PDB file of C-alpha atoms in Angstrom:
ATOM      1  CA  UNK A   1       0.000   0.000   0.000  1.00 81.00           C
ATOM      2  CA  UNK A   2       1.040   3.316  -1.111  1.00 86.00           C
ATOM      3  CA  UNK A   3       0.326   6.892   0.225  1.00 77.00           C
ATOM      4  CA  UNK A   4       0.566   9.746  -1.271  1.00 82.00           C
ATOM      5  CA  UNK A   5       0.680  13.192   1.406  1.00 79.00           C
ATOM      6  CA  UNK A   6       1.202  16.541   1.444  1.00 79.00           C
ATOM      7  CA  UNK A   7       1.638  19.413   4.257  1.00 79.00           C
ATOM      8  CA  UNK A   8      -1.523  21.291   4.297  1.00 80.00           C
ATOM      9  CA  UNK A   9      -0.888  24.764   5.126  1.00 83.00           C
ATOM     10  CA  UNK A  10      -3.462  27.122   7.066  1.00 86.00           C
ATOM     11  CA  UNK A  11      -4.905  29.647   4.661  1.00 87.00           C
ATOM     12  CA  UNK A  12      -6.562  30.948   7.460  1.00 88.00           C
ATOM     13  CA  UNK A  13      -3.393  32.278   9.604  1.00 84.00           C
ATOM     14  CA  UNK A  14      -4.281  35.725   9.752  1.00 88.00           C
ATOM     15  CA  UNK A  15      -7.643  34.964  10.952  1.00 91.00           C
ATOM     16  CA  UNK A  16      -7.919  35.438  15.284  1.00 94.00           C
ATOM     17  CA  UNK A  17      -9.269  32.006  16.786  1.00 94.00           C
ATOM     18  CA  UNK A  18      -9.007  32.956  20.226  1.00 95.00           C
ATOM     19  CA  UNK A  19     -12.887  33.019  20.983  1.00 96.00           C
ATOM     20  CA  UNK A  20     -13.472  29.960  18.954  1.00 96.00           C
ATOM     21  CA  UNK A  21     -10.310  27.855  20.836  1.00 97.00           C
ATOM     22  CA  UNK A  22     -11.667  29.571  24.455  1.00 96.00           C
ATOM     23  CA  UNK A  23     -14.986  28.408  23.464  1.00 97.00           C
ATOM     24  CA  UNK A  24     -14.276  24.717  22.494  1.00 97.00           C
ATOM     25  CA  UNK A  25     -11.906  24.840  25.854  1.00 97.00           C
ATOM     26  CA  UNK A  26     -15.006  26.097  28.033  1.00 97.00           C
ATOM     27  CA  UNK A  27     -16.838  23.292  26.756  1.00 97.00           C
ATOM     28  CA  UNK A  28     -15.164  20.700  27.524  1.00 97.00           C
ATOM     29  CA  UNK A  29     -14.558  22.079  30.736  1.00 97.00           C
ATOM     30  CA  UNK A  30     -18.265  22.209  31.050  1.00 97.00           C
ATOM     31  CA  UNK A  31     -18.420  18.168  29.716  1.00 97.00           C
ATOM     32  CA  UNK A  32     -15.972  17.361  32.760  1.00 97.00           C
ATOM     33  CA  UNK A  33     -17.919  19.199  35.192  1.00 96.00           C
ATOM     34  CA  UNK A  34     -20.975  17.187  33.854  1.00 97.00           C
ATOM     35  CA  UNK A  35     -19.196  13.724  34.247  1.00 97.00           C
ATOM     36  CA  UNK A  36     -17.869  14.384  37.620  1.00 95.00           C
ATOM     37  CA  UNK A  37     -22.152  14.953  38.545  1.00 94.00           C
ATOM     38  CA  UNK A  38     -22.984  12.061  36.698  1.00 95.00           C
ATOM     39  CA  UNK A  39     -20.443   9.901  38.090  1.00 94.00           C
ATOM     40  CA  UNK A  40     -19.498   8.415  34.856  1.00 95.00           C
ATOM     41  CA  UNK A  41     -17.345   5.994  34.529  1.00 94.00           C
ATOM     42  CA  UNK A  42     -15.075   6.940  31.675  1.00 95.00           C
ATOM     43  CA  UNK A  43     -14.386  10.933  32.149  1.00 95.00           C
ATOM     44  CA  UNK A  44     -11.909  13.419  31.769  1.00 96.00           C
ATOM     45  CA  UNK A  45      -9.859  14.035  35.279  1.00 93.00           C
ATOM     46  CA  UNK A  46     -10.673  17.672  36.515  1.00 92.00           C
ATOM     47  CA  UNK A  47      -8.308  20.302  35.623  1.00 91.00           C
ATOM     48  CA  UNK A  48      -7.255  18.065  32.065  1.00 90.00           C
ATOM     49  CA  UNK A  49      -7.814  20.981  30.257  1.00 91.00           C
ATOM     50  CA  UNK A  50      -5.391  23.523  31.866  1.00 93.00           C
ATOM     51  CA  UNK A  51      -2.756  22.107  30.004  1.00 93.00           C
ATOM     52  CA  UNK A  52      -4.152  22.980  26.263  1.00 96.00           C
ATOM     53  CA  UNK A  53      -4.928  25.617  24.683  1.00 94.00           C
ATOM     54  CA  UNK A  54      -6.692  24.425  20.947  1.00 94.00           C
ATOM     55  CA  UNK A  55      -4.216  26.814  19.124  1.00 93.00           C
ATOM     56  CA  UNK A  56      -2.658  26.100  15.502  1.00 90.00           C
ATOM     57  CA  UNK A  57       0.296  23.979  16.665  1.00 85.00           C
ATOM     58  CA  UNK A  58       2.432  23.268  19.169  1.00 85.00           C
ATOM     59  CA  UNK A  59       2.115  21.813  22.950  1.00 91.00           C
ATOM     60  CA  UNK A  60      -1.607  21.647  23.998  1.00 93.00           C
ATOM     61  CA  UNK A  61      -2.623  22.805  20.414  1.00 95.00           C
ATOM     62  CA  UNK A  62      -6.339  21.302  18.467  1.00 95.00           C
ATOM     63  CA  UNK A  63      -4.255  18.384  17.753  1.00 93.00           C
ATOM     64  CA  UNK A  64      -3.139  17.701  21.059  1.00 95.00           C
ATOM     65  CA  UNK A  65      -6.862  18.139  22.290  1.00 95.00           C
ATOM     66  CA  UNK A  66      -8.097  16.204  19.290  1.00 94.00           C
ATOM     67  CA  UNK A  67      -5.835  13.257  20.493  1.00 94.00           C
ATOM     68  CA  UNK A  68      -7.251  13.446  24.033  1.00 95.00           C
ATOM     69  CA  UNK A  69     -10.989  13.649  22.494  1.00 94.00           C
ATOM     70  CA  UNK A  70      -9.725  10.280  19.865  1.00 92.00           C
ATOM     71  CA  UNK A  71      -8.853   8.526  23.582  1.00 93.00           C
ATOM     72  CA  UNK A  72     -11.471   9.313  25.567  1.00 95.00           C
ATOM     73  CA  UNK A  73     -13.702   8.126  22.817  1.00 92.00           C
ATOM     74  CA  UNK A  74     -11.599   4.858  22.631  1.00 92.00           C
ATOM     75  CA  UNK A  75     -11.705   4.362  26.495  1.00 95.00           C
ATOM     76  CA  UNK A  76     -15.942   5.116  26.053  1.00 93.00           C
ATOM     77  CA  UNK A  77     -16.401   2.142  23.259  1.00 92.00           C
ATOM     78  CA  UNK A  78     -14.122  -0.066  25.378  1.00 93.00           C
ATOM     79  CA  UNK A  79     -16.221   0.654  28.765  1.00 94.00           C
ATOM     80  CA  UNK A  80     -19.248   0.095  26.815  1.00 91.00           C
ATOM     81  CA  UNK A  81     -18.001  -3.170  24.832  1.00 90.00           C
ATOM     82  CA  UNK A  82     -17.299  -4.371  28.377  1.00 93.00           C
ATOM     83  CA  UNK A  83     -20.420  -3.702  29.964  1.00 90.00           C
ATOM     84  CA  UNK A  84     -22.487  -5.762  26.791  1.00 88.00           C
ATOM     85  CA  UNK A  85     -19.760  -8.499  27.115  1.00 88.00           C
ATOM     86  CA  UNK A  86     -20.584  -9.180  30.768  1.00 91.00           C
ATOM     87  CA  UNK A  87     -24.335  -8.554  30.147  1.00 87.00           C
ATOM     88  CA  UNK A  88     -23.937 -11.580  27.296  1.00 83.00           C
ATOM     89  CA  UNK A  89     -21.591 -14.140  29.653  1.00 86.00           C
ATOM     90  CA  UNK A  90     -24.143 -13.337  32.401  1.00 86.00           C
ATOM     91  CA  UNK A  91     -27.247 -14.227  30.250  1.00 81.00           C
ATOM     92  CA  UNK A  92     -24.943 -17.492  28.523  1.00 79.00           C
ATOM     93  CA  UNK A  93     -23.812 -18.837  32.064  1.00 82.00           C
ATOM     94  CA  UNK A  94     -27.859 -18.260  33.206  1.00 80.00           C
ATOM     95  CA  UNK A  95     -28.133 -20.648  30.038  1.00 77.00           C
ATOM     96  CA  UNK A  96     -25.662 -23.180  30.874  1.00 77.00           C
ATOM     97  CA  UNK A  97     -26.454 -23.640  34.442  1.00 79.00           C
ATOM     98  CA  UNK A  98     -30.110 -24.557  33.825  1.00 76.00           C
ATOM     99  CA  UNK A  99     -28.839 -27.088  30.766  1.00 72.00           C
ATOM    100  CA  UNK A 100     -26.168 -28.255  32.763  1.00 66.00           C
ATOM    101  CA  UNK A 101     -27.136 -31.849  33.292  1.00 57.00           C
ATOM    102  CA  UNK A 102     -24.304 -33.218  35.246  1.00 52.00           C
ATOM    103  CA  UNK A 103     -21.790 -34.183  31.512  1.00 57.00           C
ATOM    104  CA  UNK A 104     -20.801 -30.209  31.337  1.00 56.00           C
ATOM    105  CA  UNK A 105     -22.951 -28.386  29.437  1.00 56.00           C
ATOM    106  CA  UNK A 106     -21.819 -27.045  26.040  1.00 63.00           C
ATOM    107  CA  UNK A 107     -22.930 -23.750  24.351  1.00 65.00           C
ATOM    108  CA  UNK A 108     -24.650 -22.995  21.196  1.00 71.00           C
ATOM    109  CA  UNK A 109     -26.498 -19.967  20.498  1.00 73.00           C
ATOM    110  CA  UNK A 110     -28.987 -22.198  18.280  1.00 75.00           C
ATOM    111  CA  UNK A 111     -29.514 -23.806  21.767  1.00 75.00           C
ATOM    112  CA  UNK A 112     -30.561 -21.317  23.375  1.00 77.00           C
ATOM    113  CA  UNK A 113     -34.542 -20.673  23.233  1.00 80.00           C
ATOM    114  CA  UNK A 114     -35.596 -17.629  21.006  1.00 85.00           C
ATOM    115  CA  UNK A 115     -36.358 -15.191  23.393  1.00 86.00           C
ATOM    116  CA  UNK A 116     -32.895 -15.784  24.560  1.00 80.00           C
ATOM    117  CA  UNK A 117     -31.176 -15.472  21.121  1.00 81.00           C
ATOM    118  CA  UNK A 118     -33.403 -12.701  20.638  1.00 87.00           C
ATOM    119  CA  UNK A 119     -32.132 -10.537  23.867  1.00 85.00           C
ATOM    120  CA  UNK A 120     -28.169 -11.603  23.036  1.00 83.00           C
ATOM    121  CA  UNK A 121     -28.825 -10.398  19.431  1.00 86.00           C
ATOM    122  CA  UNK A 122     -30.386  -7.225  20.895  1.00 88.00           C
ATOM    123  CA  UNK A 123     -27.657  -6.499  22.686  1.00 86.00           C
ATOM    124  CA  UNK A 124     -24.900  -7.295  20.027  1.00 87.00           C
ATOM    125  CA  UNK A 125     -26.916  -4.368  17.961  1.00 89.00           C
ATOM    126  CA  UNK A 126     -27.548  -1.998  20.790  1.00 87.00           C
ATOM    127  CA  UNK A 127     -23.352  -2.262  20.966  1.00 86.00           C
ATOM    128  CA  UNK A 128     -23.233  -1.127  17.225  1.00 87.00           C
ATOM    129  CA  UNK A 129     -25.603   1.619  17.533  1.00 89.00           C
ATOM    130  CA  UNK A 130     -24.023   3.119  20.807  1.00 85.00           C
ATOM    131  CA  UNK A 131     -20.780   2.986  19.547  1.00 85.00           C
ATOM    132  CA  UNK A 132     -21.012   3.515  15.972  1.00 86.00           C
ATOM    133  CA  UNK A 133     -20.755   7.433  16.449  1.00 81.00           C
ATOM    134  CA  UNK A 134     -17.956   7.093  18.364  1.00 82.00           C
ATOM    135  CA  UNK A 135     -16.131   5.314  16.030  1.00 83.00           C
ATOM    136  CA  UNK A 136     -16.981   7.641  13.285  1.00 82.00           C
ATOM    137  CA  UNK A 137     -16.103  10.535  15.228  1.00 81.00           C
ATOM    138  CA  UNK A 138     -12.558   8.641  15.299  1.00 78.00           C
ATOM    139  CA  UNK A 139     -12.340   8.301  11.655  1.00 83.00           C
ATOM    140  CA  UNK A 140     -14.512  10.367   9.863  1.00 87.00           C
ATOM    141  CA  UNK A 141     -14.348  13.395  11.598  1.00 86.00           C
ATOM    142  CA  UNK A 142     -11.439  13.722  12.321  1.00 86.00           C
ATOM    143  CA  UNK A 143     -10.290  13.168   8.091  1.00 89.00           C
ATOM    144  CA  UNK A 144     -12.149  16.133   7.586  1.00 90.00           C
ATOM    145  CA  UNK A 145     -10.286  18.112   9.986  1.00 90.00           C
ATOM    146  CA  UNK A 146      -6.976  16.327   8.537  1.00 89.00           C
ATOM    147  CA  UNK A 147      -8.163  17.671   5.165  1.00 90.00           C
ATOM    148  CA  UNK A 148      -9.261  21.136   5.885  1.00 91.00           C
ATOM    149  CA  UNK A 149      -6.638  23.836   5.304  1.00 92.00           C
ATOM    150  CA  UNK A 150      -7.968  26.549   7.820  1.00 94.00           C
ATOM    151  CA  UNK A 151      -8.256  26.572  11.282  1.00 95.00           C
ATOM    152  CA  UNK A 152     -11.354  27.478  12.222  1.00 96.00           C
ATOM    153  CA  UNK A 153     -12.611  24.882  10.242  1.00 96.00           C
ATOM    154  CA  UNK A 154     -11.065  22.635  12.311  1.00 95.00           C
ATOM    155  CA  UNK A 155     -12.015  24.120  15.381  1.00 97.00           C
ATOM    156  CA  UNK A 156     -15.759  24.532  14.107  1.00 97.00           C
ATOM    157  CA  UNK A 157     -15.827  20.513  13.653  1.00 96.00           C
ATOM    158  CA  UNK A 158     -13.902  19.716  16.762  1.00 96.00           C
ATOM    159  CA  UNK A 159     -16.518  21.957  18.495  1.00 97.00           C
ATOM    160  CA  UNK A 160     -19.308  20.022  17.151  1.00 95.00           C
ATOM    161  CA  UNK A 161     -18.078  16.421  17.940  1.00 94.00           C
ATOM    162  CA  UNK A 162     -17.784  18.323  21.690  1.00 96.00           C
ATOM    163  CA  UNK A 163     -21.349  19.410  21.331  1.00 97.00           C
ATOM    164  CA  UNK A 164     -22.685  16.489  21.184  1.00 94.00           C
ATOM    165  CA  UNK A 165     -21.267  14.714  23.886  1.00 95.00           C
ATOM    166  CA  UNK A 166     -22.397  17.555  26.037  1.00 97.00           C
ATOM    167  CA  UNK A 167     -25.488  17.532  24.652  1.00 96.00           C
ATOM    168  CA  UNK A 168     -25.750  13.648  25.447  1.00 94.00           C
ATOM    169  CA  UNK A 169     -24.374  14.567  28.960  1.00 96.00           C
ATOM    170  CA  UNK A 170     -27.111  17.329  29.658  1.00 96.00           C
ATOM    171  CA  UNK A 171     -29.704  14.456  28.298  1.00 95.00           C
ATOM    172  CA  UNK A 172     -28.491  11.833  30.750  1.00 93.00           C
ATOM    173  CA  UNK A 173     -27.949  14.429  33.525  1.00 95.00           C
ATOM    174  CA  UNK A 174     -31.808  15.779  32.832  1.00 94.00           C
ATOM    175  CA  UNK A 175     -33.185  11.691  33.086  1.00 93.00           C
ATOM    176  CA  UNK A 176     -31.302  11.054  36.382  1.00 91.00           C
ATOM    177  CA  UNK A 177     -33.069  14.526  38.067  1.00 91.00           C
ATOM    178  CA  UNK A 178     -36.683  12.815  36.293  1.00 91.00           C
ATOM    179  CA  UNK A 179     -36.021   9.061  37.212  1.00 89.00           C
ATOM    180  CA  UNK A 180     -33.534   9.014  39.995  1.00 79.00           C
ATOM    181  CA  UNK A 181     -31.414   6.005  40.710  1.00 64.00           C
ATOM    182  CA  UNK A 182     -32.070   2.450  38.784  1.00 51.00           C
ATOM    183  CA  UNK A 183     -32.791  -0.313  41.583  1.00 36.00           C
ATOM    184  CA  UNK A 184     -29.250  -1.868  40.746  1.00 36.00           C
ATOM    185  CA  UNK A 185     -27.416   1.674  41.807  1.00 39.00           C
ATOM    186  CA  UNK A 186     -26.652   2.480  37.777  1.00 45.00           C
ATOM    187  CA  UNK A 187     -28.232   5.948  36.780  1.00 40.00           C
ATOM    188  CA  UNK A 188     -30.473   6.495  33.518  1.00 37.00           C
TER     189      UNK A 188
END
């Protein structure tokens, strides 16, 4: 496999990005603030973004930032991948200790009766569609901000990737104030 690149240079270096890089910064800052009251599992330590700044290069720069965002997204799908794993072993083991008759019972989805199938099936999906955007926010996204040639480009994609998670944070945060606690001790 062959690649062809090229240095992209800003055509957008005169143009001032302060407010949008102060922006993007606040918001994140408002994102950890978020986790911290939601207790999530996978968040950003507080204080994480003292040490950027979202500027054109250089320590703490958008790409910097952009490689934090790329591994707290990894760490997210991983967390969440984890969760559905042990929700599947917990449902297969259910499976195999009611089968079990005293020879060591064997697995085979087929085995399994429907509703069964049906819930570890549901489950494999819900994975894909929770982490799908994730994962395109890995890849996709962040091409077109590899691609782009001015900065506030960048920043104006970055800052919508960041949106959303807040946006997904406020939604969560909003359930737990309508719904409280689950009985297990998770929150909505």
């Amino acid at each position: 496999m062959k690649a062809e690149c090229s240095y992209i240079e800003d055509t957008d270096d005169q143009e001032d990005a302060e407010a949008d890089q102060r922006r993007i910064l606040k918001r994140i800052q408002d994102i950890v603030t978020l986790q911290s009251s939601l207790k999530e599992e996978v968040r950003f330590e507080k204080g994480v973004i003292s040490s950027y700044n979202g500027g054109r290069t250089g320590e703490g720069g958008l790409w910097a930032l952009i490689e934090l965002w790329q591994a707290y997204l990894s760490m997210r799908v991983a967390h969440k991948s984890q969760l559905m794993q042990k929700e599947m072993e917990n449902k297969i083991r259910k499976f195999l200790k009611e089968s079990d008759d005293g020879k060591g019972a064997t697995f085979s989805l087929d085995a399994m009766d429907r509703e069964d199938r049906r819930d570890i099936q549901s489950m494999q999906e819900r994975l894909r569609e929770e982490t799908a955007p994730m994962l395109d926010e890995q890849t996709v996204w962040v091409q077109l901000m590899l691609q782009n040639d001015k900065h506030k480009e960048r920043l104006r994609i970055f800052e919508s990737m960041v949106d959303r998670e807040f946006r997904r944070l406020e939604t969560r945060l909003a359930l737990k104030r309508m719904f409280g606690e689950q009985s297990d001790g998770t929150t909505m």
